[in-house]
Amino acid sequence: MTLVLRTTTQLVRREDDCVYVTPGPNGYVPPSDTACNAYYLFNPQYAPAVAVAVIFGVFTGIHVVEAFVFKKRYAWVLIMGSSWETLAFVLHSFGARDQQNLGYSISWTLLFLLAPLWINAFAYMTFARMVHYWHPEGRVGGMRAAVIARWFVVADILCFLVQLVGGVMANPQSGPTIMQVAMYVYTGGTSLQQLFILIFLGLMVAFQRRCSRASPTTPDGDESVEKPGWRPLLYALYAVLVCITVRIIFRIVEFSQGFTLDNPIPLHEEYAYALDCFPMMVALLILAVFHPGRYLRGPDSEFPRLSRKEKKALKMDKKEARLAAKAAKKQAKDNKRESGSDETGSSLV
């Protein structure tokens, strides 16, 4: 795997444009414009990487347990984000002791850059279920709850793909031209992500204003059953999106200034720990304390799940409705044509 990555790197940057530098302890090579084997822009430290991996691992375990306890199947999205963070820093701890392993460097970078998008998607999916569960009309901004979940998750996937391309291109061995393109691509992906978050916040505010005017009870059979309050979970999602926004702003500033020796941000991993790791830890902590399963309870807390037979029947009904509408339209057109012919004949008589 390392050989393949080295070969790929050499296709981007010709070997005769750089020189091999004898590695120091743990394989460290100071970043420079001429070193072929400088795979990190800083000297990664082992202990912080292990500590962060353990913390993210604990959060992953907590969210796995809560997913089973509260029976929230869609929580696998959040678990993916937490597990990617964990794996990223497991690999980073290995890389700190073996800095000449390009596989560790690239894998850690990609997982670290992309993991927060899973958490972002979970926030979208949770809010859509809140609209379905609490909103009197079951829609916000003219969109039904299921449509909100579908389109914002698609938007998150789009951001994921754009940032993936930028992250793959932005490695320490890329040439200046490739690195500049990578910065534009990744910054564009994070900016797009923030744009969708701002639009999403508008929907959340609209939801809050409408639900504040609604009754806290909802009919269930012959009785009025009080649902859990929506405010704690909504405020928790606000806080999660603030954490993600802090992380996005940090990455935009980091990438927009370029990966040069004049930019101190990528040269010190402390910035990434403080402005990327820590906000994501806070987001995972918030979602562990204010887990959606504590508030979204009962059969109405999830979107209706149709069986295969029900889906097939619904599809057939829609098909028959389309055929009936088409036949009615054709019949109306024929009737109009016949009526026109009768009127023409009458006028001739």
GROMACS .gro file of C-alpha atoms in nm, residues 18 28 37 45 63 78 91 93 102-103 135 138 140 159 168 170 198 200 226 250 272-273 279 282 303 311 331 344:
model
   28
   18CYS     CA    1   1.311   1.723  -0.473
   28TYR     CA    2   1.053   1.306   1.115
   37ASN     CA    3   0.995   1.249   0.220
   45GLN     CA    4   0.316   1.387   1.890
   63HIS     CA    5  -2.339   0.629   2.106
   78LEU     CA    6  -2.345   0.948   1.411
   91LEU     CA    7  -0.364   0.598   1.261
   93SER     CA    8  -0.066   0.775   1.675
  102LEU     CA    9   0.278   0.780   0.376
  103GLY     CA   10  -0.030   0.561   0.421
  135HIS     CA   11  -4.460   2.040   1.390
  138GLY     CA   12  -4.535   1.834   0.950
  140VAL     CA   13  -4.124   2.373   0.729
  159CYS     CA   14  -2.003   1.842   0.027
  168VAL     CA   15  -0.690   1.362  -0.159
  170ALA     CA   16  -0.388   1.821  -0.052
  198LEU     CA   17  -2.713   2.858   0.718
  200PHE     CA   18  -3.085   2.479   0.754
  226GLU     CA   19  -4.823   1.524   2.618
  250PHE     CA   20  -1.091   2.710   1.105
  272ALA     CA   21  -0.619   2.131   1.475
  273TYR     CA   22  -0.661   1.984   1.824
  279PRO     CA   23  -1.546   2.120   1.877
  282VAL     CA   24  -1.820   1.888   2.232
  303PHE     CA   25  -4.085   0.816   0.945
  311LYS     CA   26  -4.439  -0.019  -0.138
  331GLN     CA   27  -6.129   1.159  -2.327
  344THR     CA   28  -6.913   2.316  -3.748
   0.00000   0.00000   0.00000
